[in-house]
CSV table of C-alpha atoms in Angstrom, one decimal:
chain,number,residue,atom,x,y,z
A,1279,UNK,CA,95.7,-5.7,-1.9
A,1280,UNK,CA,99.5,-6.2,-1.8
A,1281,UNK,CA,101.6,-4.6,0.9
A,1282,UNK,CA,104.8,-4.9,-1.2
A,1283,UNK,CA,106.5,-1.5,-1.6
A,1284,UNK,CA,107.7,-0.9,-5.2
A,1285,UNK,CA,111.3,0.1,-5.6
A,1286,UNK,CA,111.9,3.8,-6.1
A,1287,UNK,CA,113.6,5.1,-9.2
A,1288,UNK,CA,116.8,7.1,-9.1
A,1289,UNK,CA,117.1,8.0,-12.7
A,1290,UNK,CA,116.3,11.7,-12.0
A,1291,UNK,CA,116.3,14.1,-9.1
A,1292,UNK,CA,112.9,13.4,-7.6
A,1293,UNK,CA,111.2,15.1,-4.7
A,1294,UNK,CA,111.8,12.0,-2.5
A,1295,UNK,CA,115.5,12.0,-3.4
A,1296,UNK,CA,115.6,15.8,-2.6
A,1297,UNK,CA,114.0,15.2,0.8
A,1298,UNK,CA,116.4,12.3,1.6
A,1299,UNK,CA,119.3,14.5,0.6
A,1300,UNK,CA,118.1,17.2,3.0
A,1301,UNK,CA,117.7,14.6,5.8
A,1302,UNK,CA,121.2,13.3,5.2
A,1303,UNK,CA,122.5,16.9,5.5
A,1304,UNK,CA,120.6,17.3,8.8
A,1305,UNK,CA,122.2,14.1,10.0
A,1306,UNK,CA,125.7,15.6,9.3
A,1307,UNK,CA,124.5,18.8,10.9
A,1308,UNK,CA,123.8,17.1,14.2
A,1309,UNK,CA,126.9,14.9,13.7
A,1310,UNK,CA,128.9,18.2,13.9
A,1311,UNK,CA,126.8,19.9,16.5
A,1312,UNK,CA,126.5,17.2,19.2
A,1313,UNK,CA,130.3,16.6,19.4
A,1314,UNK,CA,131.0,20.3,19.9
A,1315,UNK,CA,128.6,21.1,22.8
A,1316,UNK,CA,130.9,19.9,25.5
A,1317,UNK,CA,133.9,21.9,24.2
A,1318,UNK,CA,131.7,25.1,23.8
A,1319,UNK,CA,130.5,24.7,27.4
A,1320,UNK,CA,133.9,23.8,28.8
A,1321,UNK,CA,134.0,26.7,31.2
A,1322,UNK,CA,130.4,26.3,32.3
A,1323,UNK,CA,130.7,22.6,32.9
A,1324,UNK,CA,134.0,22.9,34.8
A,1325,UNK,CA,132.3,25.5,37.1
A,1326,UNK,CA,129.0,23.8,37.5
A,1327,UNK,CA,130.3,20.2,38.0
A,1328,UNK,CA,133.7,21.2,39.7
A,1329,UNK,CA,135.8,19.7,36.9
A,1330,UNK,CA,139.5,20.1,36.6
A,1331,UNK,CA,141.6,20.3,33.4
A,1332,UNK,CA,142.5,16.7,33.8
A,1333,UNK,CA,138.8,15.8,34.0
A,1334,UNK,CA,138.2,17.7,30.8
A,1335,UNK,CA,141.0,15.9,29.0
A,1336,UNK,CA,139.4,12.6,30.1
A,1337,UNK,CA,136.1,13.7,28.5
A,1338,UNK,CA,138.0,14.3,25.2
A,1339,UNK,CA,139.5,10.8,25.4
A,1340,UNK,CA,136.2,9.2,26.4
A,1341,UNK,CA,134.9,10.4,23.0
A,1342,UNK,CA,137.9,9.8,20.8
A,1343,UNK,CA,138.9,6.3,22.0
A,1344,UNK,CA,135.6,4.5,21.1
A,1345,UNK,CA,135.2,6.7,18.1
A,1346,UNK,CA,138.5,5.5,16.7
A,1347,UNK,CA,138.2,1.9,17.8
A,1348,UNK,CA,134.8,1.4,16.2
A,1349,UNK,CA,136.2,2.4,12.8
A,1350,UNK,CA,137.5,-1.2,12.5
A,1351,UNK,CA,133.9,-2.6,12.7
A,1352,UNK,CA,131.4,0.0,11.5
A,1353,UNK,CA,132.0,-0.7,7.8
A,1354,UNK,CA,130.9,-4.3,8.2
A,1355,UNK,CA,127.9,-3.3,10.3
A,1356,UNK,CA,126.8,-0.9,7.6
A,1357,UNK,CA,127.3,-3.4,4.8
A,1358,UNK,CA,125.3,-6.0,6.8
A,1359,UNK,CA,122.3,-4.0,7.9
A,1360,UNK,CA,122.2,-1.2,5.3
A,1361,UNK,CA,122.1,2.6,5.7
A,1362,UNK,CA,118.4,2.8,6.5
A,1363,UNK,CA,118.6,0.9,9.7
A,1364,UNK,CA,122.1,1.9,10.7
A,1365,UNK,CA,121.6,5.7,10.3
A,1366,UNK,CA,118.3,5.6,12.1
A,1367,UNK,CA,119.8,3.6,15.0
A,1368,UNK,CA,122.9,5.8,15.2
A,1369,UNK,CA,120.9,9.0,15.3
A,1370,UNK,CA,118.8,7.6,18.2
A,1371,UNK,CA,122.0,6.5,20.0
A,1372,UNK,CA,123.6,9.9,19.3
A,1373,UNK,CA,120.6,11.7,20.8
A,1374,UNK,CA,120.5,9.4,23.8
A,1375,UNK,CA,124.2,10.1,24.4
A,1376,UNK,CA,123.6,13.8,24.1
A,1377,UNK,CA,120.6,13.6,26.5
A,1378,UNK,CA,122.6,11.6,29.1
A,1379,UNK,CA,125.4,14.2,28.9
A,1380,UNK,CA,122.8,17.0,29.6
A,1381,UNK,CA,121.4,15.0,32.6
A,1382,UNK,CA,124.8,14.4,34.1
A,1383,UNK,CA,125.7,15.6,37.6
A,1384,UNK,CA,129.2,14.2,37.7
A,1385,UNK,CA,132.3,13.3,35.6
A,1386,UNK,CA,131.1,9.7,35.4
A,1387,UNK,CA,127.9,10.8,33.8
A,1388,UNK,CA,129.6,13.0,31.3
A,1389,UNK,CA,132.1,10.3,30.4
A,1390,UNK,CA,129.2,7.8,29.8
A,1391,UNK,CA,127.5,10.2,27.5
A,1392,UNK,CA,130.8,10.9,25.6
A,1393,UNK,CA,131.6,7.2,25.2
A,1394,UNK,CA,128.2,6.5,23.7
A,1395,UNK,CA,128.5,9.5,21.4
A,1396,UNK,CA,131.9,8.3,20.2
A,1397,UNK,CA,130.4,4.8,19.5
A,1398,UNK,CA,127.5,6.3,17.6
A,1399,UNK,CA,129.3,9.0,15.6
A,1400,UNK,CA,131.9,6.5,14.3
A,1401,UNK,CA,129.3,5.0,12.0
A,1402,UNK,CA,127.6,8.1,10.6
A,1403,UNK,CA,130.0,8.8,7.7
A,1404,UNK,CA,130.3,5.2,6.4
A,1405,UNK,CA,126.5,4.8,6.6
A,1406,UNK,CA,125.8,8.1,4.9
A,1407,UNK,CA,128.3,7.3,2.2
A,1408,UNK,CA,126.5,4.1,1.5
A,1409,UNK,CA,123.2,6.0,1.5
A,1410,UNK,CA,124.5,8.4,-1.2
A,1411,UNK,CA,125.8,5.5,-3.3
A,1412,UNK,CA,122.4,3.8,-2.9
A,1413,UNK,CA,120.2,6.7,-3.8
A,1414,UNK,CA,122.2,8.6,-6.3
A,1415,UNK,CA,123.7,7.7,-9.7
A,1416,UNK,CA,127.4,8.2,-10.3
A,1417,UNK,CA,127.0,11.5,-12.0
A,1418,UNK,CA,124.9,12.9,-9.0
A,1419,UNK,CA,127.0,11.7,-6.1
A,1420,UNK,CA,129.6,14.6,-6.1
A,1421,UNK,CA,126.7,17.1,-5.9
A,1422,UNK,CA,125.1,15.1,-3.1
A,1423,UNK,CA,128.3,14.9,-1.0
A,1424,UNK,CA,128.8,18.6,-1.7
A,1425,UNK,CA,125.4,19.6,-0.4
A,1426,UNK,CA,125.5,17.4,2.7
A,1427,UNK,CA,129.0,18.8,3.5
A,1428,UNK,CA,127.7,22.3,3.2
A,1429,UNK,CA,124.9,21.5,5.8
A,1430,UNK,CA,127.5,19.9,8.0
A,1431,UNK,CA,129.6,23.0,7.8
A,1432,UNK,CA,126.6,25.0,9.0
A,1433,UNK,CA,126.6,22.8,12.1
A,1434,UNK,CA,130.2,23.8,12.8
A,1435,UNK,CA,129.4,27.5,12.2
A,1436,UNK,CA,126.1,27.7,14.1
A,1437,UNK,CA,127.0,25.5,17.1
A,1438,UNK,CA,128.8,28.1,19.2
A,1439,UNK,CA,126.1,30.9,18.9
A,1440,UNK,CA,123.3,28.3,19.3
A,1441,UNK,CA,124.8,26.7,22.4
A,1442,UNK,CA,125.5,30.1,23.9
A,1443,UNK,CA,122.0,31.4,23.2
A,1444,UNK,CA,120.3,28.4,24.6
A,1445,UNK,CA,122.6,28.4,27.7
A,1446,UNK,CA,121.8,32.1,28.4
A,1447,UNK,CA,118.1,31.6,27.7
A,1448,UNK,CA,117.2,28.3,29.4
A,1449,UNK,CA,120.4,26.9,31.0
A,1450,UNK,CA,123.2,24.8,29.8
A,1451,UNK,CA,121.4,21.5,30.1
A,1452,UNK,CA,118.9,22.6,27.4
A,1453,UNK,CA,121.9,23.0,25.0
A,1454,UNK,CA,122.0,19.2,25.2
A,1455,UNK,CA,118.3,18.5,25.4
A,1456,UNK,CA,117.1,20.4,22.3
A,1457,UNK,CA,119.7,18.7,19.9
A,1458,UNK,CA,118.8,15.3,21.5
A,1459,UNK,CA,115.1,15.7,20.7
A,1460,UNK,CA,115.7,17.0,17.3
A,1461,UNK,CA,118.2,14.2,16.5
A,1462,UNK,CA,115.6,11.6,17.3
A,1463,UNK,CA,113.1,13.3,15.0
A,1464,UNK,CA,115.7,13.4,12.1
A,1465,UNK,CA,116.5,9.7,12.7
A,1466,UNK,CA,112.8,8.7,12.4
A,1467,UNK,CA,112.3,10.9,9.4
A,1468,UNK,CA,115.2,9.1,7.7
A,1469,UNK,CA,113.9,5.7,8.6
A,1470,UNK,CA,110.4,6.2,7.2
A,1471,UNK,CA,111.5,8.3,4.2
A,1472,UNK,CA,114.1,5.8,3.0
A,1473,UNK,CA,111.8,2.7,3.2
A,1474,UNK,CA,111.7,2.4,-0.6
A,1475,UNK,CA,115.0,1.0,-1.9
A,1476,UNK,CA,115.8,2.5,-5.3
A,1477,UNK,CA,116.2,0.2,-8.3
A,1478,UNK,CA,119.8,-0.7,-9.0
A,1479,UNK,CA,121.0,0.5,-12.4
A,1480,UNK,CA,124.7,-0.3,-12.0
A,1481,UNK,CA,126.5,-3.7,-12.0
A,1482,UNK,CA,127.1,-5.2,-8.5
A,1483,UNK,CA,130.2,-7.1,-7.4
A,1484,UNK,CA,130.1,-10.8,-8.2
A,1485,UNK,CA,131.0,-11.8,-4.6
A,1486,UNK,CA,128.5,-10.9,-1.9
A,1487,UNK,CA,130.3,-9.3,1.1
A,1488,UNK,CA,127.7,-9.5,3.8
A,1489,UNK,CA,128.9,-12.9,5.0
A,1490,UNK,CA,132.6,-12.2,4.5
A,1491,UNK,CA,134.6,-12.2,7.8
A,1492,UNK,CA,136.1,-8.8,8.8
A,1493,UNK,CA,139.8,-9.7,8.1
A,1494,UNK,CA,138.8,-11.1,4.7
A,1495,UNK,CA,137.1,-7.8,3.9
A,1496,UNK,CA,140.3,-5.9,4.5
A,1497,UNK,CA,142.1,-8.3,2.2
A,1498,UNK,CA,139.5,-7.8,-0.5
A,1499,UNK,CA,139.8,-4.0,-0.3
A,1500,UNK,CA,143.6,-4.0,-0.3
A,1501,UNK,CA,143.9,-6.4,-3.2
A,1502,UNK,CA,141.1,-5.1,-5.4
A,1503,UNK,CA,141.8,-3.7,-8.8
A,1504,UNK,CA,140.9,-0.1,-9.8
A,1505,UNK,CA,137.7,0.5,-11.7
């Protein structure tokens, strides 16, 4: 009996594609939620860990510097390994970063978590974009992006009351622990649900890009003709 998995079809909106779309939305939900927890708990963290305003500004930079720096490289990583592996790995790394932040007892621990979170979150949007282009036909992609962005917005809306409620109910550390555990679950769901690669129905570029050096990729993008 063959173990080869047949390619999935993307000609219509199937149950599998609907599930994947929901998972992608959940990924963006935690993408928005995880980065907000520290800012929502600013006063609590400053009191509990004796942080100053300067310390808090360092936490912001500890996230933004690796987040911005990795934008130069994540596109190539996503192209090389694909959205299935990259999104799953990044969700686990995001969750680990959030967990480490919740376990922190000092500024150093908080900064370590924020650096890891910045590294992980920088690749979420490029990998998710590739996933949408992989699983959805051209006429379906705007709807797919729209729905995932709606779920992402829910993360922005629900984060403050959720973090406040968890903090009051179980303590501020659980405001990090619960999203961390849920994020791992979402990452695993994506990894197993997306194991069937859909059949390609659209022409691919003549030149494979997986082996193209980084600087050459930038040149290809900047000099490509419109389609």
